[in-house]
Coordinates of C-alpha atoms in Angstrom, one line a residue:
X1 CA -90.6 193.7 -96.3
X2 CA -91.3 195.9 -92.7
X3 CA -94.2 194.8 -90.7
X4 CA -97.3 197.6 -92.1
X5 CA -99.6 198.7 -90.0
X6 CA -103.4 198.5 -90.8
X7 CA -106.2 201.4 -91.3
X8 CA -108.0 198.7 -89.2
X9 CA -105.9 198.9 -86.2
X10 CA -105.5 202.5 -86.0
X11 CA -109.4 203.5 -86.2
X12 CA -110.3 201.4 -82.9
X13 CA -110.4 197.7 -84.2
X14 CA -107.7 196.7 -81.6
X15 CA -110.5 196.4 -79.1
X16 CA -111.5 192.1 -78.4
X17 CA -115.2 192.4 -80.1
X18 CA -113.8 193.5 -83.2
X19 CA -110.8 191.1 -83.2
X20 CA -113.2 188.5 -82.3
X21 CA -115.2 188.5 -85.4
X22 CA -111.8 188.9 -88.3
X23 CA -110.6 185.9 -85.6
X24 CA -113.7 183.8 -87.2
X25 CA -113.0 184.9 -90.7
X26 CA -109.0 183.2 -89.9
X27 CA -107.4 186.3 -88.1
X28 CA -104.1 185.0 -86.3
X29 CA -102.7 187.1 -83.4
X30 CA -99.9 188.1 -85.4
X31 CA -102.4 189.5 -88.2
X32 CA -103.8 192.2 -86.4
X33 CA -100.9 194.1 -87.5
X34 CA -101.4 194.0 -91.1
X35 CA -102.9 195.8 -93.9
X36 CA -106.3 194.3 -95.1
X37 CA -106.3 194.1 -98.6
X38 CA -110.0 194.1 -100.1
X39 CA -110.3 192.1 -102.9
X40 CA -113.1 193.0 -105.3
X41 CA -114.3 189.6 -106.6
X42 CA -116.6 190.4 -109.8
X43 CA -116.6 186.3 -110.1
X44 CA -120.8 185.5 -111.6
X45 CA -122.5 182.7 -114.1
X46 CA -124.0 185.5 -115.8
X47 CA -121.4 186.5 -118.6
X48 CA -118.3 184.6 -119.8
X49 CA -116.8 188.3 -119.2
X50 CA -116.9 187.8 -115.7
X51 CA -116.5 183.4 -115.6
X52 CA -112.9 183.1 -115.0
X53 CA -112.4 185.4 -112.0
X54 CA -113.4 183.6 -109.1
X55 CA -109.6 182.0 -110.0
X56 CA -108.0 185.3 -110.8
X57 CA -109.2 186.5 -106.8
X58 CA -107.7 183.0 -105.3
X59 CA -104.9 183.8 -107.2
X60 CA -104.3 187.4 -105.6
X61 CA -105.4 186.5 -102.2
X62 CA -102.8 184.1 -102.0
X63 CA -100.1 187.0 -103.8
X64 CA -101.4 189.1 -101.2
X65 CA -100.9 187.0 -98.4
X66 CA -97.5 185.6 -98.7
X67 CA -96.5 189.2 -99.1
X68 CA -97.6 190.3 -95.7
X69 CA -100.7 191.6 -96.1
X70 CA -104.3 189.9 -95.0
X71 CA -106.3 189.6 -98.2
X72 CA -110.3 189.7 -97.5
X73 CA -112.9 188.8 -100.3
X74 CA -116.1 190.5 -101.3
X75 CA -118.5 189.8 -103.8
X76 CA -119.5 192.8 -106.3
X77 CA -122.1 192.3 -109.4
X78 CA -122.2 192.6 -112.9
X79 CA -124.8 192.7 -115.9
X80 CA -124.1 191.0 -119.1
X81 CA -124.5 193.6 -121.2
X82 CA -124.8 191.2 -124.7
X83 CA -127.0 189.5 -123.2
X84 CA -129.5 192.4 -122.0
X85 CA -129.2 194.0 -125.1
X86 CA -132.0 195.1 -127.2
X87 CA -134.0 194.3 -123.9
X88 CA -135.5 196.0 -121.0
X89 CA -132.8 194.5 -119.4
X90 CA -129.8 197.0 -120.9
X91 CA -131.3 199.9 -118.4
X92 CA -129.3 198.4 -116.0
X93 CA -126.5 197.9 -117.9
X94 CA -125.0 201.4 -116.8
X95 CA -127.4 201.8 -113.9
X96 CA -124.9 199.0 -112.7
X97 CA -121.8 201.1 -113.0
X98 CA -122.5 203.4 -109.8
X99 CA -123.8 199.7 -108.1
X100 CA -121.0 198.3 -108.5
X101 CA -118.9 201.9 -107.7
X102 CA -121.3 202.0 -104.4
X103 CA -120.7 198.7 -103.5
X104 CA -116.7 198.7 -103.5
X105 CA -116.9 202.0 -101.6
X106 CA -119.1 201.0 -98.9
X107 CA -117.7 197.4 -98.3
X108 CA -114.3 199.3 -98.1
X109 CA -114.4 202.1 -96.7
X110 CA -117.3 200.0 -93.9
X111 CA -114.3 197.8 -92.8
X112 CA -111.5 200.3 -93.0
X113 CA -109.3 198.2 -95.9
X114 CA -106.0 199.6 -96.4
X115 CA -106.1 198.6 -99.8
X116 CA -107.8 197.2 -103.2
X117 CA -107.4 194.8 -106.3
X118 CA -110.6 195.0 -107.8
X119 CA -110.7 191.8 -110.6
X120 CA -113.5 192.8 -113.2
X121 CA -114.7 191.8 -116.5
X122 CA -117.9 192.7 -118.5
X123 CA -117.9 196.8 -119.8
X124 CA -119.0 198.1 -116.3
X125 CA -117.1 196.4 -114.2
X126 CA -113.8 198.5 -114.8
X127 CA -115.1 202.1 -114.6
X128 CA -117.3 201.0 -111.9
X129 CA -114.1 199.7 -109.8
X130 CA -112.5 202.9 -110.9
X131 CA -114.7 205.5 -109.7
X132 CA -114.6 204.3 -106.5
X133 CA -110.8 203.4 -106.3
X134 CA -110.5 207.6 -107.3
X135 CA -113.5 208.8 -104.3
X136 CA -111.6 206.7 -101.8
X137 CA -108.3 207.0 -102.5
X138 CA -106.6 203.9 -100.6
X139 CA -103.9 202.1 -102.8
X140 CA -105.6 200.1 -105.7
X141 CA -104.6 198.3 -108.5
X142 CA -107.6 196.7 -111.1
X143 CA -106.9 192.9 -112.7
X144 CA -108.9 192.4 -116.0
X145 CA -110.1 189.3 -116.6
X146 CA -108.9 188.9 -120.0
X147 CA -110.5 189.2 -123.3
X148 CA -112.7 186.1 -125.1
X149 CA -110.3 184.3 -127.6
X150 CA -112.2 184.6 -131.3
X151 CA -114.3 182.1 -132.8
X152 CA -114.6 180.6 -136.1
X153 CA -116.5 179.9 -139.0
X154 CA -115.4 179.9 -143.5
X155 CA -112.5 181.1 -142.4
X156 CA -112.6 184.4 -140.6
X157 CA -113.0 185.1 -136.8
X158 CA -116.4 185.7 -135.1
X159 CA -116.4 187.7 -131.9
X160 CA -120.1 188.3 -130.3
X161 CA -120.8 191.5 -132.5
X162 CA -120.9 189.1 -135.3
X163 CA -124.0 186.9 -134.2
X164 CA -125.7 190.4 -133.5
X165 CA -124.9 191.0 -137.4
X166 CA -126.3 187.7 -138.1
X167 CA -129.6 188.9 -137.4
X168 CA -129.8 191.4 -140.0
X169 CA -128.4 189.3 -142.9
X170 CA -130.9 186.7 -142.6
X171 CA -134.2 188.9 -141.6
X172 CA -132.5 190.9 -145.5
X173 CA -132.4 187.1 -147.1
X174 CA -129.0 187.4 -146.9
X175 CA -127.8 184.0 -145.3
X176 CA -129.3 180.9 -144.1
X177 CA -131.1 180.2 -141.3
X178 CA -128.0 177.5 -140.9
X179 CA -125.5 180.2 -141.1
X180 CA -126.9 182.0 -138.4
X181 CA -127.5 179.1 -135.7
X182 CA -123.5 178.4 -136.7
X183 CA -122.5 182.1 -136.3
X184 CA -124.3 182.1 -133.2
X185 CA -123.0 178.3 -131.9
X186 CA -119.5 179.6 -132.4
X187 CA -119.3 183.5 -131.1
X188 CA -117.8 183.2 -127.9
X189 CA -116.0 179.9 -127.0
X190 CA -115.2 180.6 -124.3
X191 CA -114.6 182.8 -121.3
X192 CA -113.3 186.2 -121.2
X193 CA -114.7 189.6 -122.6
X194 CA -116.2 190.3 -126.2
X195 CA -112.9 189.8 -128.4
X196 CA -112.8 193.7 -131.0
X197 CA -111.7 196.6 -129.8
X198 CA -115.4 197.2 -127.5
X199 CA -115.7 198.8 -124.4
X200 CA -114.3 196.0 -122.1
X201 CA -111.0 195.6 -123.9
X202 CA -110.9 199.9 -124.5
X203 CA -111.8 200.3 -120.9
X204 CA -108.8 197.4 -119.8
X205 CA -106.6 199.2 -122.5
X206 CA -107.1 202.5 -121.2
X207 CA -106.4 201.5 -116.8
X208 CA -103.3 200.1 -118.3
X209 CA -102.3 203.7 -120.0
X210 CA -103.5 205.5 -116.8
X211 CA -100.7 203.3 -115.0
X212 CA -103.4 201.7 -112.6
X213 CA -103.3 198.2 -114.3
X214 CA -99.7 195.9 -115.2
X215 CA -98.4 196.3 -118.5
X216 CA -99.7 193.9 -121.3
X217 CA -102.4 192.5 -118.6
X218 CA -105.0 194.3 -120.2
X219 CA -104.8 192.7 -123.4
X220 CA -104.4 189.0 -122.2
X221 CA -106.9 185.8 -123.1
X222 CA -108.7 185.5 -120.0
X223 CA -108.0 181.6 -120.3
X224 CA -103.9 181.7 -120.9
X225 CA -101.7 180.9 -118.4
X226 CA -100.6 184.9 -118.3
X227 CA -103.3 185.8 -117.2
X228 CA -103.5 184.3 -113.5
X229 CA -100.0 184.8 -113.5
X230 CA -99.9 188.7 -113.9
X231 CA -103.1 188.5 -111.3
X232 CA -100.4 187.1 -108.8
X233 CA -97.9 189.9 -109.2
X234 CA -100.9 192.1 -109.5
X235 CA -101.1 191.1 -105.4
X236 CA -98.0 191.6 -104.9
X237 CA -97.8 195.1 -107.0
X238 CA -100.4 196.4 -104.4
X239 CA -99.1 195.6 -101.4
X240 CA -95.9 197.4 -102.6
X241 CA -98.1 200.8 -103.1
X242 CA -99.0 200.3 -99.8
X243 CA -95.8 200.1 -97.9
X244 CA -95.1 203.3 -99.9
X245 CA -98.6 205.1 -99.5
X246 CA -98.9 205.2 -103.3
X247 CA -102.8 206.8 -104.0
X248 CA -104.6 206.1 -106.7
X249 CA -104.5 210.3 -107.3
X250 CA -100.9 210.5 -107.2
X251 CA -101.5 208.1 -110.6
X252 CA -104.8 209.6 -111.4
X253 CA -103.5 212.9 -112.5
X254 CA -104.7 214.7 -115.2
X255 CA -101.5 213.6 -117.6
X256 CA -102.5 209.8 -116.8
X257 CA -106.3 210.7 -118.7
X258 CA -104.6 212.5 -121.5
X259 CA -102.6 209.5 -121.5
X260 CA -105.7 207.4 -121.8
X261 CA -107.7 209.4 -124.1
X262 CA -104.3 209.3 -126.9
X263 CA -104.4 205.1 -126.3
X264 CA -108.0 205.1 -126.6
X265 CA -107.9 207.4 -130.4
X266 CA -104.8 205.1 -131.2
X267 CA -106.4 201.9 -130.4
X268 CA -109.8 202.5 -131.9
X269 CA -111.2 202.6 -129.4
X270 CA -115.4 202.3 -127.7
X271 CA -117.8 205.9 -127.8
X272 CA -118.4 204.4 -124.5
X273 CA -114.7 205.5 -123.4
X274 CA -115.5 208.9 -123.4
X275 CA -118.6 208.6 -120.4
X276 CA -116.8 206.6 -118.6
X277 CA -113.6 208.7 -118.5
X278 CA -115.8 211.9 -118.0
X279 CA -117.4 210.2 -114.4
X280 CA -113.9 208.4 -113.6
X281 CA -112.6 212.1 -113.9
X282 CA -115.6 213.5 -112.0
X283 CA -115.1 211.2 -108.9
X284 CA -111.0 211.3 -108.8
X285 CA -111.3 215.8 -109.0
X286 CA -109.7 216.2 -112.5
X287 CA -110.8 218.7 -114.6
X288 CA -111.7 217.2 -118.1
X289 CA -114.2 217.8 -120.9
X290 CA -115.6 216.9 -123.8
X291 CA -113.6 219.4 -126.1
X292 CA -110.1 217.9 -124.4
X293 CA -111.3 214.6 -125.9
X294 CA -111.4 216.8 -129.5
X295 CA -108.0 218.0 -129.1
X296 CA -106.5 214.8 -128.7
X297 CA -108.6 213.6 -131.7
X298 CA -106.5 215.6 -134.1
X299 CA -103.0 215.3 -132.3
X300 CA -103.3 211.2 -132.6
X301 CA -103.9 208.6 -135.5
X302 CA -105.6 205.8 -135.3
X303 CA -102.6 203.3 -135.5
X304 CA -104.6 199.8 -134.6
X305 CA -106.5 197.6 -137.3
X306 CA -108.8 196.1 -135.2
X307 CA -112.7 195.7 -135.2
X308 CA -115.3 196.6 -135.5
X309 CA -114.5 198.3 -138.2
X310 CA -111.0 196.6 -138.5
X311 CA -109.2 193.5 -139.1
X312 CA -107.7 192.2 -135.8
X313 CA -108.9 191.3 -132.2
X314 CA -107.5 191.8 -129.1
X315 CA -105.6 188.7 -128.8
X316 CA -104.0 189.4 -132.4
X317 CA -103.3 192.7 -131.0
X318 CA -101.2 190.9 -127.8
X319 CA -99.1 189.2 -129.8
X320 CA -98.0 192.8 -132.2
X321 CA -96.8 193.6 -128.7
X322 CA -100.0 194.6 -127.1
X323 CA -101.0 198.3 -125.5
X324 CA -97.0 198.8 -124.1
X325 CA -96.1 199.0 -128.0
X326 CA -99.0 201.1 -128.9
X327 CA -98.1 203.1 -125.4
X328 CA -94.5 203.9 -127.2
X329 CA -94.9 204.6 -129.9
X330 CA -97.4 207.6 -128.9
X331 CA -93.9 208.6 -126.6
X332 CA -92.3 208.6 -129.2
X333 CA -94.1 210.9 -131.0
X334 CA -94.5 213.4 -127.9
X335 CA -98.3 212.7 -127.2
X336 CA -97.7 210.7 -123.9
X337 CA -96.8 212.1 -120.9
X338 CA -94.0 209.9 -119.7
X339 CA -93.3 211.4 -116.3
X340 CA -97.0 210.2 -115.5
X341 CA -96.6 207.4 -112.4
X342 CA -97.9 204.1 -112.5
X343 CA -99.0 201.5 -109.8
X344 CA -95.6 200.4 -109.6
X345 CA -94.2 203.4 -108.3
X346 CA -92.4 203.7 -112.2
X347 CA -92.7 206.2 -114.6
X348 CA -94.3 205.8 -118.1
X349 CA -91.5 206.3 -119.7
X350 CA -89.5 204.2 -117.3
X351 CA -91.9 200.9 -118.0
X352 CA -91.7 201.2 -121.4
X353 CA -88.0 201.2 -121.5
X354 CA -87.3 197.9 -123.2
X355 CA -90.1 198.5 -125.5
X356 CA -89.1 199.0 -129.1
X357 CA -89.8 202.4 -130.6
X358 CA -91.2 201.1 -133.7
X359 CA -94.0 197.5 -134.2
X360 CA -92.3 194.4 -135.3
X361 CA -92.4 194.0 -139.4
X362 CA -94.1 190.9 -139.1
X363 CA -97.3 192.4 -138.0
X364 CA -99.5 194.5 -139.6
X365 CA -102.6 195.2 -136.6
X366 CA -100.2 198.2 -135.0
X367 CA -99.3 200.3 -137.7
X368 CA -96.3 202.3 -137.8
X369 CA -96.9 206.1 -136.7
X370 CA -95.8 207.1 -140.4
X371 CA -98.4 204.9 -142.0
X372 CA -101.6 205.1 -139.9
X373 CA -104.7 203.3 -140.3
X374 CA -106.5 206.3 -140.2
X375 CA -104.5 210.0 -139.7
X376 CA -106.8 211.8 -137.0
X377 CA -108.4 210.3 -134.3
X378 CA -111.9 208.7 -134.6
X379 CA -114.0 209.4 -131.6
X380 CA -115.0 212.8 -132.3
X381 CA -117.7 215.3 -130.8
X382 CA -120.1 217.2 -133.1
X383 CA -122.1 219.9 -131.8
X384 CA -124.7 222.2 -133.6
X385 CA -128.4 223.1 -132.9
X386 CA -129.6 219.6 -132.4
X387 CA -126.4 219.0 -129.8
X388 CA -125.8 222.2 -128.2
X389 CA -123.9 220.2 -125.2
X390 CA -122.1 217.8 -127.3
X391 CA -122.6 214.8 -129.1
X392 CA -120.2 211.8 -130.0
X393 CA -119.4 209.7 -133.2
X394 CA -116.9 206.7 -134.6
X395 CA -116.3 208.7 -137.4
X396 CA -112.6 207.4 -139.2
X397 CA -113.3 204.8 -142.2
X398 CA -117.2 206.3 -143.2
X399 CA -118.2 206.2 -146.7
X400 CA -120.4 208.4 -146.2
X401 CA -118.8 211.1 -143.6
X402 CA -121.4 213.8 -144.6
X403 CA -125.3 212.6 -145.0
X404 CA -128.9 214.9 -145.1
X405 CA -131.6 213.0 -145.1
X406 CA -135.1 213.0 -143.7
X407 CA -135.3 212.5 -139.8
X408 CA -137.3 209.0 -138.7
X409 CA -138.7 209.4 -135.6
X410 CA -139.1 206.4 -132.8
X411 CA -139.2 207.0 -129.3
X412 CA -137.2 203.8 -128.1
X413 CA -135.1 201.5 -129.4
X414 CA -137.5 198.4 -130.2
X415 CA -139.9 200.5 -132.5
X416 CA -137.0 201.4 -134.4
X417 CA -135.1 197.9 -134.3
X418 CA -138.5 196.6 -135.7
X419 CA -138.8 198.7 -138.4
X420 CA -135.5 198.2 -139.3
X421 CA -136.1 194.4 -139.7
X422 CA -139.3 195.6 -141.4
X423 CA -137.7 196.7 -144.3
X424 CA -139.0 200.3 -143.8
X425 CA -136.3 202.4 -143.3
X426 CA -134.3 203.4 -146.4
X427 CA -131.5 204.7 -148.1
X428 CA -130.9 208.1 -147.2
X429 CA -132.8 208.4 -144.0
X430 CA -132.0 208.9 -140.3
X431 CA -133.1 207.5 -138.1
X432 CA -134.2 209.3 -134.2
X433 CA -133.6 206.9 -131.3
X434 CA -134.7 209.2 -128.2
X435 CA -135.9 209.0 -124.8
X436 CA -133.6 206.6 -124.2
X437 CA -131.1 209.4 -122.2
X438 CA -129.3 208.7 -118.9
X439 CA -132.7 209.8 -117.3
X440 CA -135.3 208.9 -120.4
X441 CA -134.7 205.4 -120.9
X442 CA -134.0 205.4 -118.0
X443 CA -129.9 203.9 -118.2
X444 CA -128.9 205.5 -121.4
X445 CA -128.9 201.9 -123.3
X446 CA -126.4 200.8 -126.6
X447 CA -128.3 200.9 -129.3
X448 CA -125.8 197.7 -130.7
X449 CA -128.8 195.7 -131.9
X450 CA -130.7 198.2 -134.4
X451 CA -127.1 199.6 -135.7
X452 CA -125.9 195.7 -136.5
X453 CA -129.3 195.7 -138.2
X454 CA -128.4 198.4 -140.5
X455 CA -125.1 196.6 -140.9
X456 CA -126.4 193.2 -141.8
X457 CA -129.2 195.2 -144.4
X458 CA -126.6 196.4 -146.0
X459 CA -127.5 200.2 -144.9
X460 CA -124.5 201.1 -143.4
X461 CA -123.3 203.3 -146.0
X462 CA -126.6 205.2 -147.1
X463 CA -128.2 205.2 -143.8
X464 CA -127.9 207.8 -140.6
X465 CA -129.2 206.8 -136.6
X466 CA -128.8 209.4 -134.0
X467 CA -129.4 209.0 -129.9
X468 CA -130.0 210.0 -127.2
X469 CA -128.6 207.2 -125.6
X470 CA -125.3 205.6 -126.9
X471 CA -123.6 202.5 -128.4
X472 CA -121.6 199.5 -127.8
X473 CA -118.1 199.2 -128.4
X474 CA -118.7 197.0 -131.4
X475 CA -121.1 199.7 -133.5
X476 CA -119.9 201.3 -136.8
X477 CA -121.4 203.3 -139.7
X478 CA -122.7 207.0 -139.6
X479 CA -123.8 206.7 -135.7
X480 CA -124.1 209.4 -133.2
X481 CA -125.0 208.8 -129.6
X482 CA -124.9 210.6 -126.2
X483 CA -127.0 213.9 -128.1
X484 CA -126.9 216.1 -125.2
X485 CA -128.9 217.2 -124.0
X486 CA -131.5 214.6 -124.0
X487 CA -134.8 214.1 -124.9
X488 CA -136.0 213.7 -121.3
X489 CA -135.0 217.3 -120.6
X490 CA -136.6 218.8 -123.3
X491 CA -133.3 218.6 -125.5
X492 CA -133.4 219.1 -128.9
X493 CA -133.5 215.7 -129.8
X494 CA -137.4 215.7 -128.8
X495 CA -138.5 218.7 -130.7
X496 CA -137.7 216.6 -133.9
X497 CA -140.4 215.7 -136.2
X498 CA -141.1 212.7 -139.1
X499 CA -139.6 214.0 -141.9
X500 CA -138.1 217.2 -140.6
X501 CA -134.1 217.4 -142.7
X502 CA -131.2 216.3 -140.5
X503 CA -127.5 217.0 -141.4
X504 CA -124.6 214.5 -139.6
X505 CA -121.3 216.1 -141.5
X506 CA -118.2 214.5 -140.0
X507 CA -116.3 216.9 -141.8
X508 CA -117.6 219.6 -139.7
X509 CA -117.7 218.1 -136.6
X510 CA -121.9 219.2 -137.3
X511 CA -124.9 217.5 -136.0
X512 CA -127.9 220.1 -137.5
X513 CA -131.8 219.9 -137.2
X514 CA -132.7 222.1 -140.6
X515 CA -135.3 223.6 -139.4
X516 CA -135.4 228.0 -138.3
X517 CA -135.2 229.2 -134.8
X518 CA -138.1 230.3 -134.7
X519 CA -139.9 226.9 -135.5
X520 CA -137.4 225.6 -133.1
X521 CA -138.4 228.4 -130.0
X522 CA -142.1 227.3 -130.9
X523 CA -141.5 224.1 -130.7
X524 CA -139.6 223.9 -127.3
X525 CA -142.6 226.0 -126.6
X526 CA -145.1 223.3 -127.1
X527 CA -143.2 220.5 -125.7
X528 CA -144.1 218.5 -122.5
X529 CA -142.0 216.5 -120.5
X530 CA -143.5 212.8 -120.5
X531 CA -144.1 211.1 -117.6
X532 CA -141.1 209.0 -115.6
X533 CA -141.4 205.5 -117.1
X534 CA -140.0 203.8 -113.8
X535 CA -141.7 205.9 -110.5
X536 CA -139.9 203.2 -108.0
X537 CA -137.0 200.8 -107.8
X538 CA -133.3 201.5 -109.1
X539 CA -134.1 203.0 -112.0
X540 CA -136.1 205.7 -110.1
X541 CA -133.7 206.2 -108.1
X542 CA -131.2 206.7 -110.9
X543 CA -133.1 208.7 -113.0
X544 CA -133.5 211.4 -109.9
X545 CA -129.8 211.3 -109.2
X546 CA -128.1 211.1 -112.8
X547 CA -126.4 213.9 -115.0
X548 CA -126.3 214.7 -118.2
X549 CA -124.2 211.7 -120.8
X550 CA -121.7 215.7 -121.6
X551 CA -120.2 215.3 -118.0
X552 CA -120.0 211.4 -117.7
X553 CA -123.8 210.5 -116.6
X554 CA -122.5 210.8 -112.8
X555 CA -124.8 210.0 -109.4
X556 CA -122.7 212.0 -107.1

């Protein structure tokens, strides 16, 4: 490989004082002309998702150095959604996406780095890193820390969602305290991100589909040797991308986003993928809107039988052929852009050329196109007088696709959870949790605790829930999130009164408050915005800057 010239040198760091600083961290005379590769290391012991990232970052650094570049590792943060769930701390989760993006952009541009390998695990690591990558537009690749292996109890696979649902089951008297503790002790057996097709595995999968991660890397288990080997190969691929000056915005194109959405639908991915892809598209200056997801939903069936609503976990998907097998099926049926570029320099069609056109017959994780799990995608965009700017629902597999019931209104997640656990929610009720949006929360908390409690109580098919907050990738049932405009800015969700009739119609894609236009107008005129919940610190800054969920809840 020819010697590569660092942009650090071209921007003036050839002067002796600057070089002296670099000598202190290991640069020799010949190293100053080599490209500097930032390794954004999300390692922490805060969450099992990020527990193995230090070792992966070391493998990346070694491979980058062997390939003729100079790796420079720096840290970035993470928030454990699973630990923060149901608490005030969860308000910082979506905020952390922006902090991660800003920190990576700051480190790379301040030190004039020539490329980036971002190593992340938990939910916001991935979109945070990709937002930074799209903004900076220097050669980059994402390395996923890998999925956790499932826990096991009484012959069934466990994930973190099993623990949340067990709380509801225990509260309802359906399981004993001993069984509750048995599930808790076994749900998370080691390192890695939550094992179902929840947000982390959804985002890793769509990054693979977009060409920004290596093929097969998104479904590897964190603790398996192939994950470390893939991380090292990612470092080598990134150095070649620097040599070719293959830039993210050549890869993260409109076609790449359409590929990502198609894969998200096919795998039954998290509702959060919509929020994050909108934000990444904004950073990349690629037009993308909520309606684009609805267009793709109608074209792509759900092909994978994965948790939370299905049977299998990400490691099962990996053994069945992984995301490349899903992509090849989509390519064969005309819903994937085969000419889209990947970080290897090859097109999607080229990297998939040796993948079989049909899934293996000895597995039933990935279904063939002709026999899908569901005939259309599961992530639907609903509109109506309660969500004129749109909202997001998982609709596949709903036992009750249409529901009209009385509103049970709560101003915060904790109040709703308390009512569910205290048996104050009855079949037919529609729970409303508001002032949990990007500005109102602030931070747009995930509602996994109340939705899991609903499932645990046996109310999943008979109770609806709408919110201007969002949901964990582990959520399923008659739930509608990202309601926009949010309550804090006077959206219609702020005008609902206890007992109002609300209709959720997943067939007509409607979210409706059943009152007259005149009554809606009177309520709007009487409404007054509540005072911000935070007036200082990062949450106050976030609330002042963040936009609507309908455009990705971006801050720039």
